[in-house]
Coordinates of C-alpha atoms in Angstrom, one line a residue:
M438 CA -1.9 13.9 -28.6
A439 CA -2.6 10.9 -27.8
N440 CA -4.8 10.2 -24.5
C441 CA -4.0 7.6 -22.7
H442 CA -6.1 8.5 -19.5
K443 CA -9.2 5.1 -19.9
F444 CA -6.5 3.2 -20.1
F445 CA -4.3 4.8 -16.8
L446 CA -7.8 3.8 -14.9
E447 CA -8.1 0.4 -16.3
F448 CA -4.5 -0.4 -14.5
N449 CA -5.6 1.5 -11.8
N450 CA -8.5 -1.2 -11.8
L451 CA -5.9 -4.2 -12.5
I452 CA -3.4 -3.1 -9.6
A453 CA -5.8 -1.8 -6.9
L454 CA -6.2 -4.4 -3.8
K455 CA -9.8 -5.8 -4.5
S456 CA -12.5 -4.8 -1.9
K457 CA -13.6 -8.7 -2.5
R458 CA -9.6 -9.6 -1.1
K459 CA -10.0 -6.4 1.2
K460 CA -12.6 -8.4 2.9
T461 CA -10.5 -11.6 3.3
L462 CA -7.9 -9.8 4.8
R463 CA -9.8 -8.0 7.2
T464 CA -11.2 -11.0 8.4
S465 CA -7.9 -12.0 8.6
R466 CA -6.2 -9.6 10.4
D467 CA -9.3 -9.9 13.1
A468 CA -8.7 -13.3 13.5
V469 CA -5.1 -12.0 15.2
R470 CA -6.7 -9.6 17.2
E471 CA -8.7 -12.1 19.0
R472 CA -5.7 -13.8 19.5
I473 CA -3.7 -11.6 20.9
R474 CA -6.4 -10.3 23.1
R475 CA -7.4 -13.5 24.8
Y476 CA -3.0 -14.1 25.3
F477 CA -3.5 -11.2 27.3
R478 CA -6.5 -11.9 29.1
Y479 CA -5.0 -15.1 30.0
K480 CA -1.6 -13.5 30.8
Q481 CA -3.7 -11.2 33.0
N482 CA -0.5 -8.5 33.2
G483 CA -2.4 -5.8 33.5
F484 CA -2.0 -4.7 29.4
H485 CA -4.4 -4.7 27.4
P486 CA -4.5 -4.4 23.4
R487 CA -5.7 -2.3 21.3
F488 CA -5.3 -2.0 17.7
H489 CA -5.5 0.6 14.8
G490 CA -4.9 -0.4 11.1
Q491 CA -2.3 2.2 9.3
G492 CA -0.2 2.4 6.1
S493 CA -2.0 2.2 2.2
F494 CA -4.2 -0.9 3.5
M495 CA -5.8 1.6 6.0
M496 CA -5.3 4.9 3.2
N497 CA -6.4 2.6 0.2
T498 CA -3.1 3.4 -1.8
I499 CA -2.1 -0.7 -1.5
I500 CA -1.6 -2.2 -4.9
E501 CA -1.1 -5.8 -6.0
P502 CA 2.5 -7.3 -6.2
L503 CA 4.0 -8.6 -9.1
D504 CA 5.0 -11.8 -7.0
G505 CA 2.1 -11.5 -5.2
E506 CA 3.3 -10.6 -1.9
F507 CA 2.5 -8.2 0.0
D508 CA 2.1 -6.5 3.2
I509 CA -0.9 -4.8 5.8
D510 CA 0.7 -2.8 8.9
D511 CA -1.8 -3.7 11.9
G512 CA -0.8 -1.4 14.7
I513 CA -0.8 -3.0 18.9
Y514 CA -1.3 0.4 20.8
F515 CA -1.1 -0.4 25.0
K516 CA -2.5 2.2 27.3
V517 CA -0.8 2.8 30.4
E518 CA -0.6 5.8 32.7
A519 CA 3.6 5.8 32.8
E520 CA 6.5 4.0 30.0
P521 CA 5.9 0.1 30.5
S522 CA 8.9 -1.0 33.0
Q523 CA 9.3 -3.9 30.8
S524 CA 11.6 -3.7 28.1
V525 CA 10.4 -3.4 23.9
S526 CA 12.0 -6.8 24.0
T527 CA 9.6 -8.0 26.3
F528 CA 7.0 -6.9 24.4
H529 CA 7.8 -8.4 20.8
R530 CA 8.2 -11.1 22.5
W531 CA 4.8 -11.2 24.7
I532 CA 3.7 -10.6 20.2
N533 CA 5.6 -13.9 19.7
E534 CA 4.2 -15.9 22.0
A535 CA 0.8 -14.6 21.7
I536 CA 0.5 -14.7 17.9
D537 CA 2.6 -18.8 17.5
G538 CA 0.9 -21.3 15.9
H539 CA -1.5 -19.0 13.6
T540 CA 0.0 -19.9 11.1
K541 CA 2.7 -22.3 9.2
Q542 CA 5.8 -20.0 9.3
D543 CA 7.2 -18.8 12.0
S544 CA 7.1 -15.1 12.8
I545 CA 9.3 -13.2 12.5
D546 CA 11.0 -10.5 14.9
K547 CA 11.7 -7.3 13.3
Q548 CA 12.8 -3.8 14.6
T549 CA 10.3 -2.1 14.3
C550 CA 7.5 -5.0 14.3
V551 CA 6.8 -8.8 15.1
R552 CA 5.7 -10.1 11.2
L553 CA 3.4 -13.1 10.6
V554 CA 3.5 -15.0 7.1
Y555 CA 0.6 -15.8 5.4
A556 CA 3.1 -18.3 2.8
E557 CA 3.3 -16.4 -0.8
D558 CA 0.5 -14.7 0.1
Y559 CA 1.0 -11.9 2.9
H560 CA 2.6 -10.2 5.6
L561 CA 1.0 -8.6 8.3
D562 CA 2.8 -6.0 10.1
L563 CA 2.0 -5.7 14.0
P564 CA 4.0 -2.7 15.6
I565 CA 3.8 -2.8 19.6
Y566 CA 2.9 1.1 21.4
Y567 CA 2.3 2.7 24.5
I568 CA 0.3 5.2 24.4
I569 CA -0.4 7.7 27.4
E570 CA -4.0 9.8 27.4
G571 CA -3.4 12.8 25.0
Q572 CA 0.2 12.2 24.0
T573 CA 1.8 10.8 20.9
P574 CA 2.6 7.1 21.0
Y575 CA 6.0 5.7 21.6
L576 CA 7.3 3.1 19.3
A577 CA 8.6 -0.3 20.5
H578 CA 12.0 -0.2 18.2
G579 CA 14.2 -3.3 18.7
S580 CA 17.0 -1.2 19.0
K581 CA 16.6 2.4 19.1
G582 CA 14.1 1.6 22.5
W583 CA 10.8 3.6 22.4
I584 CA 10.3 6.5 20.2
K585 CA 7.8 8.8 19.4
S586 CA 5.5 8.1 15.9
D587 CA 2.5 8.5 15.4
P588 CA 1.2 6.5 12.1
R589 CA -2.2 7.7 12.6
E590 CA -1.4 10.9 12.2
F591 CA 0.3 9.9 8.9
I592 CA -2.9 8.5 7.5
K593 CA -4.5 11.7 8.8
W594 CA -2.7 14.5 7.2
F595 CA -2.7 12.2 3.8
N596 CA -6.2 12.2 3.9
D597 CA -6.0 16.2 4.2
Q598 CA -3.7 16.6 1.0
A599 CA -6.1 13.9 -0.9
D600 CA -8.8 15.3 -3.4
D601 CA -12.4 14.1 -3.8
K602 CA -12.1 12.1 -7.3
G603 CA -9.6 9.6 -6.1
Q604 CA -6.7 11.3 -8.5
L605 CA -3.7 11.4 -6.0
K606 CA -4.5 7.7 -4.8
R607 CA -4.7 6.8 -7.9
I608 CA -0.9 7.8 -8.6
V609 CA 0.7 6.4 -5.7
R610 CA -0.4 3.1 -7.1
Y611 CA 1.3 4.9 -10.1
L612 CA 4.2 5.1 -8.3
K613 CA 3.7 2.0 -6.4
A614 CA 3.2 0.2 -9.5
W615 CA 6.1 1.2 -11.1
S616 CA 8.3 0.2 -8.1
D617 CA 7.1 -3.0 -8.2
Y618 CA 7.8 -3.2 -11.9
R619 CA 11.5 -2.5 -11.4
K620 CA 11.4 -4.8 -7.6
S621 CA 10.2 -7.7 -10.9
R622 CA 14.0 -7.1 -12.5
G623 CA 16.0 -7.1 -9.9
S624 CA 16.1 -3.7 -8.6
K625 CA 15.4 -1.0 -6.0
L626 CA 12.9 2.4 -5.6
P627 CA 11.9 3.9 -2.6
S628 CA 9.2 2.8 -0.4
G629 CA 5.4 3.1 -0.9
L630 CA 5.4 5.5 1.8
I631 CA 8.6 7.6 0.3
F632 CA 6.1 7.8 -2.9
S633 CA 3.2 8.8 -0.7
I634 CA 4.4 12.0 0.2
L635 CA 6.5 12.9 -2.3
A636 CA 3.7 12.5 -4.7
A637 CA 1.4 14.2 -2.1
N638 CA 3.7 17.0 -2.2
N639 CA 4.2 17.4 -5.8
I640 CA 0.5 16.4 -6.9
V641 CA -0.9 18.5 -9.9
F642 CA -4.1 17.2 -10.8
H643 CA -5.8 17.0 -14.4
E644 CA -9.0 15.8 -15.5
R645 CA -6.3 13.2 -17.0
D646 CA -4.7 10.8 -15.0
D647 CA -1.8 10.7 -18.0
V648 CA -0.9 14.4 -17.6
A649 CA -1.5 14.6 -13.9
L650 CA 0.9 11.3 -13.3
Y651 CA 3.8 13.4 -16.1
E652 CA 3.5 16.5 -14.4
T653 CA 3.5 15.4 -10.7
L654 CA 7.0 13.0 -11.9
K655 CA 8.3 16.5 -13.6
N656 CA 7.8 18.0 -9.4
I657 CA 9.4 15.5 -7.9
K658 CA 12.6 15.4 -10.6
S659 CA 13.0 19.1 -10.2
S660 CA 12.6 19.0 -6.0
L661 CA 15.0 16.4 -5.5
E662 CA 17.7 17.8 -7.9
G663 CA 17.2 20.6 -6.1
N664 CA 17.6 18.6 -2.5
F665 CA 17.6 15.1 -2.2
V666 CA 15.1 15.2 1.1
C667 CA 11.8 13.7 1.6
Y668 CA 11.2 14.2 5.5
R669 CA 8.3 12.9 7.2
P670 CA 5.4 15.6 7.7
T671 CA 3.9 14.2 10.9
T672 CA 6.0 12.2 14.2
P673 CA 8.9 11.8 13.8
A674 CA 8.5 15.3 12.4
Y675 CA 11.5 15.9 10.0
E676 CA 12.9 12.8 9.6
N677 CA 14.6 12.5 6.0
L678 CA 13.7 9.2 5.1
L679 CA 16.2 10.0 1.9
E680 CA 18.9 10.5 4.2
E681 CA 20.8 6.9 4.1
Y682 CA 20.6 6.6 0.4
S683 CA 23.9 5.7 -0.7
K684 CA 25.6 7.7 -4.1
T685 CA 25.1 4.8 -5.8
N686 CA 21.1 4.4 -4.8
K687 CA 21.1 7.7 -5.4
D688 CA 21.9 8.9 -8.4
Y689 CA 20.1 5.1 -9.6
F690 CA 16.8 6.9 -8.3
L691 CA 17.3 10.2 -9.7
G692 CA 18.1 8.0 -13.3
Q693 CA 15.2 6.2 -13.1
L694 CA 13.1 8.9 -12.4
A695 CA 14.1 11.0 -15.4
S696 CA 13.8 8.4 -17.7
F697 CA 10.3 7.6 -16.6
T698 CA 9.8 12.0 -17.1
Q699 CA 10.9 11.3 -20.1
S700 CA 9.0 8.8 -21.5
A701 CA 5.8 10.4 -20.3
E702 CA 7.2 13.8 -22.2
K703 CA 7.3 11.1 -25.4
S704 CA 3.6 9.5 -24.8
L705 CA 2.2 13.3 -24.7
H706 CA 3.4 14.9 -27.7
K707 CA 1.6 15.9 -30.2
D708 CA 3.5 13.4 -32.7
T709 CA 3.5 10.5 -30.8
S710 CA -0.3 7.5 -32.0
Q711 CA -2.1 6.1 -29.7
A712 CA 0.2 2.6 -30.0
D713 CA 3.6 4.6 -28.9
A714 CA 2.4 6.1 -25.9
C715 CA 1.0 2.6 -24.4
K716 CA 4.9 0.9 -25.5
A717 CA 6.1 4.3 -23.0
W718 CA 4.4 3.8 -20.3
Q719 CA 4.7 0.1 -20.8
R720 CA 8.4 0.6 -20.5
H721 CA 7.8 1.8 -16.9
F722 CA 4.9 -0.8 -15.3
G723 CA 5.7 -3.7 -18.1
N724 CA 3.5 -5.1 -20.3
V725 CA 1.9 -7.6 -19.0
R726 CA -0.7 -5.4 -16.7
F727 CA -0.4 -2.0 -18.4
P728 CA -3.1 -1.9 -21.5
F729 CA -1.4 -1.3 -25.3
E730 CA -3.9 0.4 -27.4
S731 CA -3.9 -1.8 -30.1
E732 CA -7.3 -1.3 -32.5
E733 CA -7.9 0.2 -35.2
F734 CA -10.6 2.3 -36.4
I735 CA -12.3 1.4 -39.6
E736 CA -13.2 5.6 -40.3
N737 CA -9.4 6.3 -40.3
Y738 CA -8.7 4.0 -43.2
F739 CA -12.0 4.6 -45.3
Q740 CA -13.9 7.1 -45.5
I741 CA -18.0 6.5 -43.5
D742 CA -21.3 6.8 -45.7
I743 CA -24.1 4.4 -43.9
R744 CA -26.6 4.1 -46.9
Y745 CA -27.4 0.5 -46.5
N746 CA -28.6 -2.2 -43.7
L747 CA -27.0 -4.9 -42.2
K748 CA -27.5 -7.3 -39.1
I749 CA -25.1 -9.9 -37.6
D750 CA -26.0 -12.4 -35.2
C751 CA -23.4 -15.9 -33.4
L752 CA -24.6 -18.8 -32.8
V753 CA -23.4 -19.9 -29.9
L754 CA -22.4 -23.5 -30.4
Q755 CA -21.0 -27.0 -28.0
K756 CA -21.0 -30.0 -28.8
G757 CA -23.6 -32.4 -28.0
F758 CA -26.0 -29.1 -27.8
R759 CA -28.2 -27.1 -30.1
P760 CA -26.6 -23.9 -31.2
H761 CA -28.3 -20.2 -29.5
S762 CA -28.4 -17.5 -31.1
L763 CA -26.9 -14.9 -29.3
T764 CA -29.3 -12.0 -29.4
E765 CA -31.8 -14.7 -28.4
M766 CA -30.1 -15.7 -25.3
I767 CA -29.0 -12.1 -23.9
V768 CA -33.4 -11.2 -24.3
S769 CA -33.8 -14.3 -22.9
R770 CA -30.9 -13.2 -20.0
L771 CA -29.0 -16.5 -20.5
P772 CA -25.7 -16.9 -19.1
L773 CA -22.6 -17.0 -22.1
I774 CA -20.0 -18.8 -20.4
R775 CA -16.4 -19.7 -21.3
G776 CA -16.0 -23.0 -23.5
K777 CA -18.2 -22.1 -26.5
S778 CA -17.9 -21.7 -29.8
L779 CA -19.1 -18.4 -30.9
K780 CA -20.1 -18.3 -35.1
F781 CA -20.7 -14.1 -36.0
H782 CA -22.1 -14.2 -39.3
I783 CA -24.5 -11.9 -41.5
V784 CA -28.1 -12.9 -41.3
N785 CA -29.5 -9.6 -43.4
C786 CA -27.4 -7.3 -46.0
N787 CA -29.2 -4.7 -48.9
V788 CA -25.6 -3.2 -50.5
P789 CA -25.6 -4.4 -53.8
K790 CA -22.3 -6.7 -55.1
P791 CA -19.0 -6.8 -54.8
F792 CA -18.5 -5.9 -51.1
Q793 CA -15.9 -6.7 -49.1
V794 CA -16.6 -7.7 -45.5
K795 CA -14.0 -7.1 -42.4
W796 CA -14.2 -7.8 -39.3
K797 CA -13.3 -6.4 -35.7
V798 CA -13.1 -8.5 -32.4
R799 CA -12.2 -6.3 -29.0
N800 CA -11.9 -7.5 -25.3
V801 CA -12.7 -5.6 -22.6
G802 CA -12.0 -6.1 -18.7
E803 CA -9.3 -7.4 -16.8
E804 CA -8.8 -10.9 -18.0
A805 CA -8.1 -9.1 -21.3
I806 CA -5.4 -6.9 -20.6
K807 CA -4.1 -9.7 -18.1
R808 CA -3.7 -11.7 -21.5
N809 CA -2.7 -9.0 -23.1
Q810 CA -6.0 -10.0 -25.6
I811 CA -7.2 -6.6 -25.9
R812 CA -7.0 -7.5 -29.7
G813 CA -9.4 -4.5 -31.7
Q814 CA -7.4 -5.0 -35.4
I815 CA -9.8 -4.6 -38.5
L816 CA -10.0 -7.9 -40.2
N817 CA -10.1 -9.7 -44.2
D818 CA -13.6 -11.6 -43.8
G819 CA -12.1 -15.5 -45.3
G820 CA -14.9 -15.7 -47.5
N821 CA -17.6 -17.2 -45.7
H822 CA -19.5 -14.2 -44.1
E823 CA -18.8 -14.7 -41.0
K824 CA -15.9 -14.6 -38.4
I825 CA -15.1 -18.0 -35.7
E826 CA -14.1 -16.9 -32.7
S827 CA -14.4 -19.1 -28.9
S828 CA -15.2 -17.7 -25.1
D829 CA -12.4 -18.2 -24.3
F830 CA -12.0 -15.7 -20.9
H831 CA -15.2 -13.5 -18.8
G832 CA -15.3 -10.2 -19.7
A833 CA -17.2 -7.3 -21.7
H834 CA -16.3 -8.1 -25.6
F835 CA -18.4 -7.4 -29.0
V836 CA -17.8 -7.8 -32.4
E837 CA -18.3 -5.5 -35.6
C838 CA -18.7 -6.1 -38.4
Y839 CA -18.4 -3.6 -41.3
I840 CA -18.7 -3.2 -46.1
I841 CA -16.7 -1.7 -47.7
K842 CA -18.1 -0.6 -51.1
N843 CA -16.1 1.4 -53.7
N844 CA -13.5 2.1 -50.2
I845 CA -16.3 3.0 -48.5
C846 CA -17.6 2.2 -45.9
V847 CA -22.1 1.6 -46.6
A848 CA -22.9 -0.5 -43.5
R849 CA -21.6 -1.8 -40.1
D850 CA -23.1 -3.6 -37.0
R851 CA -21.9 -4.2 -34.1
I852 CA -22.6 -7.6 -31.7
N853 CA -22.0 -7.6 -27.3
V854 CA -20.3 -10.3 -26.5
P855 CA -21.0 -10.5 -22.4
I856 CA -18.6 -13.4 -21.6
K857 CA -19.9 -14.7 -17.6
L858 CA -17.8 -16.6 -15.3
S859 CA -17.7 -20.3 -15.7
R860 CA -21.1 -21.7 -13.4

């Protein structure tokens, strides 16, 4: 049975929002908060906004979408003694005025929030609430007026369902990445909120993410085929978030869910190769982001009996500079950066001739995945007992060399190639 757990972890690292990006978003969000505070200090109308982050950003299930644009939510709360006499539209207008001119694009007044648009980057959604001490908040809804809604309660509920190892949050990210891929191909799956609830209600924890996702998909499929509902577990309680799905949308979602579940089952079948398992997952995540196992292993082709010595090194070449030994650079802690020519060669080998030389180049890391350049095939030597490569992109890479004699691998060596970002 193929094991794609490590590829799912790589996939998760690729789609999850990076800490540096989160820090930038918090800084941007805090600037908007201060702008709104200043507006109400100047207005002196007795309202003093408070803020509370909500949604996937606060739950740590947010992903980097393929189109590069996503939204974060930041609730604006007004603590009051009783329901405000001002209308919902007045509160929406105030927030629109407060953030006017903060970005180049005009804000958008939506039913449930005011949206601040950062062009081709992200949206900051600003839902507005009033709250009376000890009571449930009320959301300013454009058409429904003030309605009970408590996103803070939902965050607590979700975190209570989550495990210490973070698997539930990863499963939610995988489901969102599936939805994001379908969106990039012109179709639509449920929202991240719905997927968060479905995952939390149907999660099957396992030491492997591929198995956990498959079992969770099976549970979700079984649950929805029995009763096509997704109830919000918190205020407003018992709201069916799938209630307005048309028969067409329902059938499409269930069809896609069945297809995804079948592919997951195929990937875990005992007769499925590693490469075919990756292809099965890529069908639903795309081949741009989900890793593909193309690595070959020498033991799959030859008997291993290491009885001789082999030592390889790498010359780092750049026009106008003298060559450097990669081994010496690593010992001296000199960085290997992009744009260099790399000449891997045998420096010591005591295997009696005749013999064959084979090489393997393996690229590891986010950039290798993004470029679909993980590689890992075992290739014949060109006759010079050397392999020419280049330091095209950063990440942890390695090169292995094998000596084959009488159809047996009798010597092998490996050199790590840590390529840094340009200085």
